[in-house]
Amino acid sequence: QVQLVESGGGLVQAGGSLRLSCAASGLTFGNYAMGWFRQAPGKVREFVASLNWSGSRTYYADSVKGRFTISRDNAKNTVYLQMNSLKPEDTAVYYCATGRGSWPTVTYDYWGQGTQVTVSS
């Protein structure tokens, strides 16, 4: 079955950086678009970034554009989220996801367990 396992979360001061990783298994990774989402306490899950199967096309939420970079390594079955200039409002559980359909119109069927990112002011 498809498994997505996130790592790399933690506590960081405002202005700092973190890189999240998501290791995928149980699928032909290079055939799938991938996305990152986040959910802050008391808020709905929101889209952060996504990329197509090759990584040549990317899309970002306005709130992270210019600060976050999504990328992938198909040889390692891994997608990354480089987060720079972090703000307290970036505090959330971050999830990677994948599913059916061609980027950017992906139906996200598969989700990881999430990794906590906490940004202190």
CSV table of N, CA and C in Angstrom, one decimal:
chain,number,residue,atom,x,y,z
A,1,GLN,N,0.8,-1.2,0.0
A,1,GLN,CA,0.0,0.0,0.0
A,1,GLN,C,0.9,1.2,0.0
A,2,VAL,N,0.3,2.3,-0.4
A,2,VAL,CA,1.0,3.6,-0.4
A,2,VAL,C,1.3,4.1,1.0
A,3,GLN,N,2.6,4.5,1.2
A,3,GLN,CA,2.9,5.1,2.5
A,3,GLN,C,3.7,6.3,2.2
A,4,LEU,N,3.4,7.4,3.0
A,4,LEU,CA,4.1,8.6,2.9
A,4,LEU,C,4.6,8.9,4.3
A,5,VAL,N,5.9,9.2,4.5
A,5,VAL,CA,6.4,9.4,5.8
A,5,VAL,C,7.2,10.7,5.8
A,6,GLU,N,6.7,11.7,6.6
A,6,GLU,CA,7.3,13.0,6.7
A,6,GLU,C,8.4,13.0,7.8
A,7,SER,N,9.4,13.8,7.6
A,7,SER,CA,10.4,14.1,8.7
A,7,SER,C,10.9,15.5,8.5
A,8,GLY,N,11.7,15.9,9.5
A,8,GLY,CA,12.4,17.2,9.4
A,8,GLY,C,11.7,18.3,10.2
A,9,GLY,N,10.6,18.1,10.8
A,9,GLY,CA,9.9,19.1,11.6
A,9,GLY,C,10.7,19.4,12.9
A,10,GLY,N,10.3,20.5,13.5
A,10,GLY,CA,10.9,20.8,14.8
A,10,GLY,C,10.6,22.2,15.2
A,11,LEU,N,11.4,22.7,16.2
A,11,LEU,CA,11.2,24.0,16.8
A,11,LEU,C,12.3,24.9,16.2
A,12,VAL,N,11.9,26.1,15.7
A,12,VAL,CA,12.9,27.0,15.1
A,12,VAL,C,12.4,28.4,15.5
A,13,GLN,N,13.4,29.3,15.6
A,13,GLN,CA,13.1,30.7,15.8
A,13,GLN,C,12.6,31.4,14.5
A,14,ALA,N,11.8,32.4,14.7
A,14,ALA,CA,11.4,33.2,13.5
A,14,ALA,C,12.6,33.7,12.7
A,15,GLY,N,12.5,33.6,11.4
A,15,GLY,CA,13.6,33.9,10.5
A,15,GLY,C,14.5,32.8,10.2
A,16,GLY,N,14.3,31.7,10.8
A,16,GLY,CA,15.1,30.5,10.6
A,16,GLY,C,14.6,29.6,9.5
A,17,SER,N,15.2,28.5,9.3
A,17,SER,CA,14.9,27.6,8.2
A,17,SER,C,14.7,26.1,8.6
A,18,LEU,N,14.0,25.4,7.9
A,18,LEU,CA,13.8,24.0,8.1
A,18,LEU,C,13.6,23.3,6.7
A,19,ARG,N,14.0,22.1,6.6
A,19,ARG,CA,13.7,21.3,5.4
A,19,ARG,C,13.0,20.1,5.8
A,20,LEU,N,11.8,20.0,5.2
A,20,LEU,CA,11.0,18.8,5.4
A,20,LEU,C,11.2,17.8,4.3
A,21,SER,N,11.1,16.5,4.7
A,21,SER,CA,11.3,15.4,3.7
A,21,SER,C,10.0,14.5,3.8
A,22,CYS,N,9.7,13.9,2.7
A,22,CYS,CA,8.6,13.0,2.6
A,22,CYS,C,9.0,11.8,1.8
A,23,ALA,N,9.2,10.7,2.4
A,23,ALA,CA,9.6,9.4,1.7
A,23,ALA,C,8.4,8.6,1.3
A,24,ALA,N,8.3,8.3,0.1
A,24,ALA,CA,7.1,7.6,-0.4
A,24,ALA,C,7.5,6.1,-0.8
A,25,SER,N,6.5,5.2,-0.6
A,25,SER,CA,6.7,3.8,-0.9
A,25,SER,C,5.3,3.3,-1.4
A,26,GLY,N,5.4,2.1,-2.1
A,26,GLY,CA,4.1,1.5,-2.5
A,26,GLY,C,3.5,2.1,-3.7
A,27,LEU,N,4.3,2.9,-4.4
A,27,LEU,CA,3.8,3.5,-5.7
A,27,LEU,C,5.0,3.8,-6.6
A,28,THR,N,4.7,4.0,-7.9
A,28,THR,CA,5.7,4.4,-8.8
A,28,THR,C,5.9,5.9,-8.7
A,29,PHE,N,6.8,6.3,-7.8
A,29,PHE,CA,6.8,7.7,-7.4
A,29,PHE,C,6.9,8.7,-8.5
A,30,GLY,N,7.7,8.4,-9.5
A,30,GLY,CA,7.9,9.3,-10.6
A,30,GLY,C,6.7,9.5,-11.5
A,31,ASN,N,5.6,8.8,-11.3
A,31,ASN,CA,4.4,9.0,-12.0
A,31,ASN,C,3.4,9.9,-11.3
A,32,TYR,N,3.7,10.4,-10.1
A,32,TYR,CA,2.8,11.1,-9.3
A,32,TYR,C,3.2,12.5,-9.0
A,33,ALA,N,2.2,13.4,-9.1
A,33,ALA,CA,2.4,14.8,-8.6
A,33,ALA,C,2.4,14.7,-7.1
A,34,MET,N,3.0,15.6,-6.4
A,34,MET,CA,3.1,15.6,-4.9
A,34,MET,C,2.7,17.0,-4.4
A,35,GLY,N,2.2,17.0,-3.2
A,35,GLY,CA,1.8,18.3,-2.6
A,35,GLY,C,2.2,18.3,-1.1
A,36,TRP,N,2.3,19.5,-0.6
A,36,TRP,CA,2.5,19.7,0.9
A,36,TRP,C,1.3,20.6,1.3
A,37,PHE,N,0.8,20.2,2.5
A,37,PHE,CA,-0.3,20.9,3.1
A,37,PHE,C,0.0,21.2,4.6
A,38,ARG,N,-0.7,22.0,5.3
A,38,ARG,CA,-0.5,22.2,6.7
A,38,ARG,C,-1.8,22.5,7.4
A,39,GLN,N,-1.8,22.2,8.7
A,39,GLN,CA,-2.9,22.5,9.5
A,39,GLN,C,-2.5,23.0,10.9
A,40,ALA,N,-2.9,24.2,11.1
A,40,ALA,CA,-2.6,24.9,12.4
A,40,ALA,C,-3.7,24.6,13.4
A,41,PRO,N,-3.5,24.7,14.7
A,41,PRO,CA,-4.5,24.4,15.7
A,41,PRO,C,-5.7,25.2,15.5
A,42,GLY,N,-6.9,24.5,15.4
A,42,GLY,CA,-8.2,25.2,15.3
A,42,GLY,C,-8.5,25.7,13.9
A,43,LYS,N,-7.6,25.4,12.9
A,43,LYS,CA,-7.8,25.8,11.6
A,43,LYS,C,-8.0,24.6,10.6
A,44,VAL,N,-8.5,24.9,9.5
A,44,VAL,CA,-8.7,23.8,8.5
A,44,VAL,C,-7.3,23.6,7.8
A,45,ARG,N,-7.2,22.4,7.2
A,45,ARG,CA,-6.0,22.1,6.5
A,45,ARG,C,-5.9,23.0,5.3
A,46,GLU,N,-4.7,23.5,5.0
A,46,GLU,CA,-4.6,24.4,3.8
A,46,GLU,C,-3.4,23.9,2.9
A,47,PHE,N,-3.6,24.2,1.6
A,47,PHE,CA,-2.6,23.9,0.7
A,47,PHE,C,-1.3,24.8,0.9
A,48,VAL,N,-0.1,24.2,0.7
A,48,VAL,CA,1.1,25.0,0.8
A,48,VAL,C,1.8,25.0,-0.6
A,49,ALA,N,2.1,23.8,-1.2
A,49,ALA,CA,2.8,23.8,-2.4
A,49,ALA,C,2.6,22.5,-3.1
A,50,SER,N,2.8,22.4,-4.4
A,50,SER,CA,2.7,21.2,-5.1
A,50,SER,C,3.7,21.2,-6.3
A,51,LEU,N,4.0,20.1,-6.9
A,51,LEU,CA,4.8,20.0,-8.1
A,51,LEU,C,4.4,18.8,-8.9
A,52,ASN,N,4.8,18.8,-10.2
A,52,ASN,CA,4.4,17.8,-11.1
A,52,ASN,C,5.3,16.6,-11.0
A,53,TRP,N,5.2,15.6,-11.8
A,53,TRP,CA,5.9,14.3,-11.7
A,53,TRP,C,7.4,14.5,-11.8
A,54,SER,N,7.8,15.5,-12.6
A,54,SER,CA,9.2,15.7,-12.9
A,54,SER,C,9.8,16.8,-12.0
A,55,GLY,N,9.0,17.6,-11.4
A,55,GLY,CA,9.5,18.7,-10.6
A,55,GLY,C,9.7,19.9,-11.4
A,56,SER,N,9.3,19.9,-12.7
A,56,SER,CA,9.6,21.0,-13.6
A,56,SER,C,8.5,22.1,-13.4
A,57,ARG,N,7.4,21.7,-12.8
A,57,ARG,CA,6.3,22.7,-12.6
A,57,ARG,C,5.9,22.7,-11.1
A,58,THR,N,5.8,23.9,-10.6
A,58,THR,CA,5.5,24.1,-9.2
A,58,THR,C,4.4,25.1,-9.0
A,59,TYR,N,3.8,25.1,-7.8
A,59,TYR,CA,2.8,26.0,-7.5
A,59,TYR,C,2.8,26.2,-6.0
A,60,TYR,N,2.6,27.5,-5.5
A,60,TYR,CA,2.7,27.8,-4.1
A,60,TYR,C,1.5,28.6,-3.7
A,61,ALA,N,1.1,28.4,-2.4
A,61,ALA,CA,0.2,29.4,-1.8
A,61,ALA,C,0.8,30.7,-1.7
A,62,ASP,N,0.0,31.8,-1.8
A,62,ASP,CA,0.6,33.1,-1.7
A,62,ASP,C,1.3,33.4,-0.4
A,63,SER,N,0.9,32.7,0.7
A,63,SER,CA,1.4,33.0,2.0
A,63,SER,C,2.9,32.5,2.1
A,64,VAL,N,3.3,31.6,1.2
A,64,VAL,CA,4.6,31.0,1.3
A,64,VAL,C,5.5,31.3,0.1
A,65,LYS,N,4.9,31.9,-0.9
A,65,LYS,CA,5.6,32.2,-2.1
A,65,LYS,C,6.9,33.1,-1.8
A,66,GLY,N,8.0,32.6,-2.4
A,66,GLY,CA,9.2,33.4,-2.2
A,66,GLY,C,10.0,33.0,-0.9
A,67,ARG,N,9.4,32.2,-0.1
A,67,ARG,CA,10.0,31.7,1.2
A,67,ARG,C,10.2,30.2,1.2
A,68,PHE,N,9.3,29.5,0.6
A,68,PHE,CA,9.3,28.0,0.6
A,68,PHE,C,9.6,27.5,-0.8
A,69,THR,N,10.3,26.4,-0.9
A,69,THR,CA,10.6,25.7,-2.2
A,69,THR,C,10.3,24.3,-2.1
A,70,ILE,N,9.5,23.8,-3.0
A,70,ILE,CA,9.2,22.4,-3.1
A,70,ILE,C,10.1,21.7,-4.2
A,71,SER,N,10.6,20.5,-3.9
A,71,SER,CA,11.4,19.8,-4.9
A,71,SER,C,11.3,18.3,-4.7
A,72,ARG,N,11.8,17.6,-5.6
A,72,ARG,CA,11.7,16.1,-5.5
A,72,ARG,C,12.9,15.5,-6.1
A,73,ASP,N,13.2,14.3,-5.6
A,73,ASP,CA,14.3,13.4,-6.1
A,73,ASP,C,13.6,12.1,-6.4
A,74,ASN,N,13.3,11.8,-7.7
A,74,ASN,CA,12.6,10.6,-8.0
A,74,ASN,C,13.5,9.4,-7.8
A,75,ALA,N,14.8,9.5,-7.8
A,75,ALA,CA,15.6,8.4,-7.6
A,75,ALA,C,15.6,7.9,-6.1
A,76,LYS,N,15.2,8.8,-5.2
A,76,LYS,CA,15.1,8.5,-3.8
A,76,LYS,C,13.6,8.4,-3.3
A,77,ASN,N,12.7,8.6,-4.3
A,77,ASN,CA,11.3,8.5,-3.9
A,77,ASN,C,10.9,9.5,-2.8
A,78,THR,N,11.5,10.7,-2.9
A,78,THR,CA,11.3,11.7,-1.8
A,78,THR,C,11.0,13.1,-2.4
A,79,VAL,N,10.1,13.7,-1.7
A,79,VAL,CA,9.8,15.1,-2.0
A,79,VAL,C,10.2,16.0,-0.8
A,80,TYR,N,10.6,17.2,-1.0
A,80,TYR,CA,11.1,18.1,0.0
A,80,TYR,C,10.4,19.4,0.0
A,81,LEU,N,10.4,20.0,1.2
A,81,LEU,CA,9.9,21.4,1.3
A,81,LEU,C,11.0,22.2,2.1
A,82,GLN,N,11.7,23.0,1.4
A,82,GLN,CA,12.6,23.9,2.0
A,82,GLN,C,11.9,25.2,2.5
A,83,MET,N,12.0,25.4,3.8
A,83,MET,CA,11.2,26.6,4.3
A,83,MET,C,12.2,27.6,4.9
A,84,ASN,N,12.3,28.7,4.4
A,84,ASN,CA,13.1,29.8,4.8
A,84,ASN,C,12.3,31.0,5.3
A,85,SER,N,13.0,31.9,6.1
A,85,SER,CA,12.4,33.1,6.6
A,85,SER,C,11.0,32.7,7.3
A,86,LEU,N,11.1,31.7,8.2
A,86,LEU,CA,9.9,31.2,8.8
A,86,LEU,C,9.3,32.2,9.8
A,87,LYS,N,8.0,32.2,9.9
A,87,LYS,CA,7.2,33.1,10.7
A,87,LYS,C,6.4,32.3,11.7
A,88,PRO,N,6.1,33.0,12.8
A,88,PRO,CA,5.2,32.2,13.8
A,88,PRO,C,3.9,31.7,13.2
A,89,GLU,N,3.4,32.4,12.2
A,89,GLU,CA,2.2,31.9,11.6
A,89,GLU,C,2.4,30.7,10.7
A,90,ASP,N,3.6,30.3,10.5
A,90,ASP,CA,3.9,29.0,9.8
A,90,ASP,C,3.8,27.8,10.7
A,91,THR,N,3.6,28.0,12.0
A,91,THR,CA,3.4,26.9,12.9
A,91,THR,C,2.2,26.1,12.6
A,92,ALA,N,2.5,24.8,12.4
A,92,ALA,CA,1.4,23.9,12.0
A,92,ALA,C,2.0,22.5,11.9
A,93,VAL,N,1.1,21.5,11.7
A,93,VAL,CA,1.5,20.2,11.3
A,93,VAL,C,1.5,20.2,9.8
A,94,TYR,N,2.6,19.7,9.2
A,94,TYR,CA,2.8,19.7,7.8
A,94,TYR,C,2.6,18.3,7.3
A,95,TYR,N,1.9,18.1,6.2
A,95,TYR,CA,1.6,16.8,5.6
A,95,TYR,C,2.0,16.8,4.1
A,96,CYS,N,2.5,15.7,3.7
A,96,CYS,CA,2.7,15.5,2.3
A,96,CYS,C,1.6,14.6,1.8
A,97,ALA,N,1.3,14.7,0.5
A,97,ALA,CA,0.1,14.0,-0.1
A,97,ALA,C,0.3,13.8,-1.5
A,98,THR,N,-0.4,12.7,-2.0
A,98,THR,CA,-0.3,12.5,-3.5
A,98,THR,C,-1.7,11.8,-3.8
A,99,GLY,N,-1.9,11.6,-5.1
A,99,GLY,CA,-3.1,10.9,-5.5
A,99,GLY,C,-3.3,10.9,-7.0
A,100,ARG,N,-4.5,10.8,-7.5
A,100,ARG,CA,-4.8,10.6,-8.9
A,100,ARG,C,-4.9,12.0,-9.6
A,101,GLY,N,-4.7,11.9,-10.9
A,101,GLY,CA,-4.8,13.1,-11.7
A,101,GLY,C,-3.5,13.7,-12.1
A,102,SER,N,-3.6,14.5,-13.1
A,102,SER,CA,-2.4,15.3,-13.6
A,102,SER,C,-2.3,16.6,-12.8
A,103,TRP,N,-1.1,17.0,-12.5
A,103,TRP,CA,-0.8,18.3,-11.9
A,103,TRP,C,-1.3,19.4,-12.8
A,104,PRO,N,-2.0,20.4,-12.3
A,104,PRO,CA,-2.2,20.7,-10.9
A,104,PRO,C,-3.5,20.2,-10.3
A,105,THR,N,-4.3,19.5,-11.1
A,105,THR,CA,-5.7,19.1,-10.7
A,105,THR,C,-5.5,17.7,-10.1
A,106,VAL,N,-5.0,17.6,-9.0
A,106,VAL,CA,-4.7,16.3,-8.3
A,106,VAL,C,-5.8,16.0,-7.3
A,107,THR,N,-6.3,14.8,-7.2
A,107,THR,CA,-7.2,14.4,-6.1
A,107,THR,C,-6.3,13.7,-5.1
A,108,TYR,N,-6.1,14.3,-4.0
A,108,TYR,CA,-5.1,13.8,-3.0
A,108,TYR,C,-5.8,12.7,-2.2
A,109,ASP,N,-5.4,11.5,-2.5
A,109,ASP,CA,-6.0,10.3,-1.9
A,109,ASP,C,-5.1,9.8,-0.7
A,110,TYR,N,-3.8,10.0,-0.8
A,110,TYR,CA,-2.9,9.5,0.2
A,110,TYR,C,-2.2,10.6,0.9
A,111,TRP,N,-2.1,10.4,2.3
A,111,TRP,CA,-1.6,11.4,3.1
A,111,TRP,C,-0.6,10.7,4.1
A,112,GLY,N,0.4,11.5,4.5
A,112,GLY,CA,1.3,11.1,5.5
A,112,GLY,C,0.7,11.4,6.9
A,113,GLN,N,1.5,11.1,7.9
A,113,GLN,CA,1.0,11.2,9.3
A,113,GLN,C,1.3,12.6,9.8
A,114,GLY,N,2.1,13.4,9.1
A,114,GLY,CA,2.4,14.8,9.5
A,114,GLY,C,3.6,14.9,10.3
A,115,THR,N,4.2,16.1,10.2
A,115,THR,CA,5.4,16.5,11.1
A,115,THR,C,5.1,17.9,11.6
A,116,GLN,N,5.4,18.1,12.9
A,116,GLN,CA,5.1,19.3,13.6
A,116,GLN,C,6.2,20.4,13.3
A,117,VAL,N,5.8,21.5,12.9
A,117,VAL,CA,6.7,22.7,12.7
A,117,VAL,C,6.2,23.8,13.7
A,118,THR,N,7.1,24.2,14.6
A,118,THR,CA,6.8,25.3,15.5
A,118,THR,C,7.8,26.4,15.4
A,119,VAL,N,7.3,27.6,15.1
A,119,VAL,CA,8.2,28.8,14.9
A,119,VAL,C,7.9,29.7,16.1
A,120,SER,N,9.0,30.0,16.8
A,120,SER,CA,8.8,30.8,18.0
A,120,SER,C,9.2,32.3,17.6
A,121,SER,N,8.5,33.2,18.3
A,121,SER,CA,8.8,34.6,18.0
A,121,SER,C,9.9,35.2,18.8
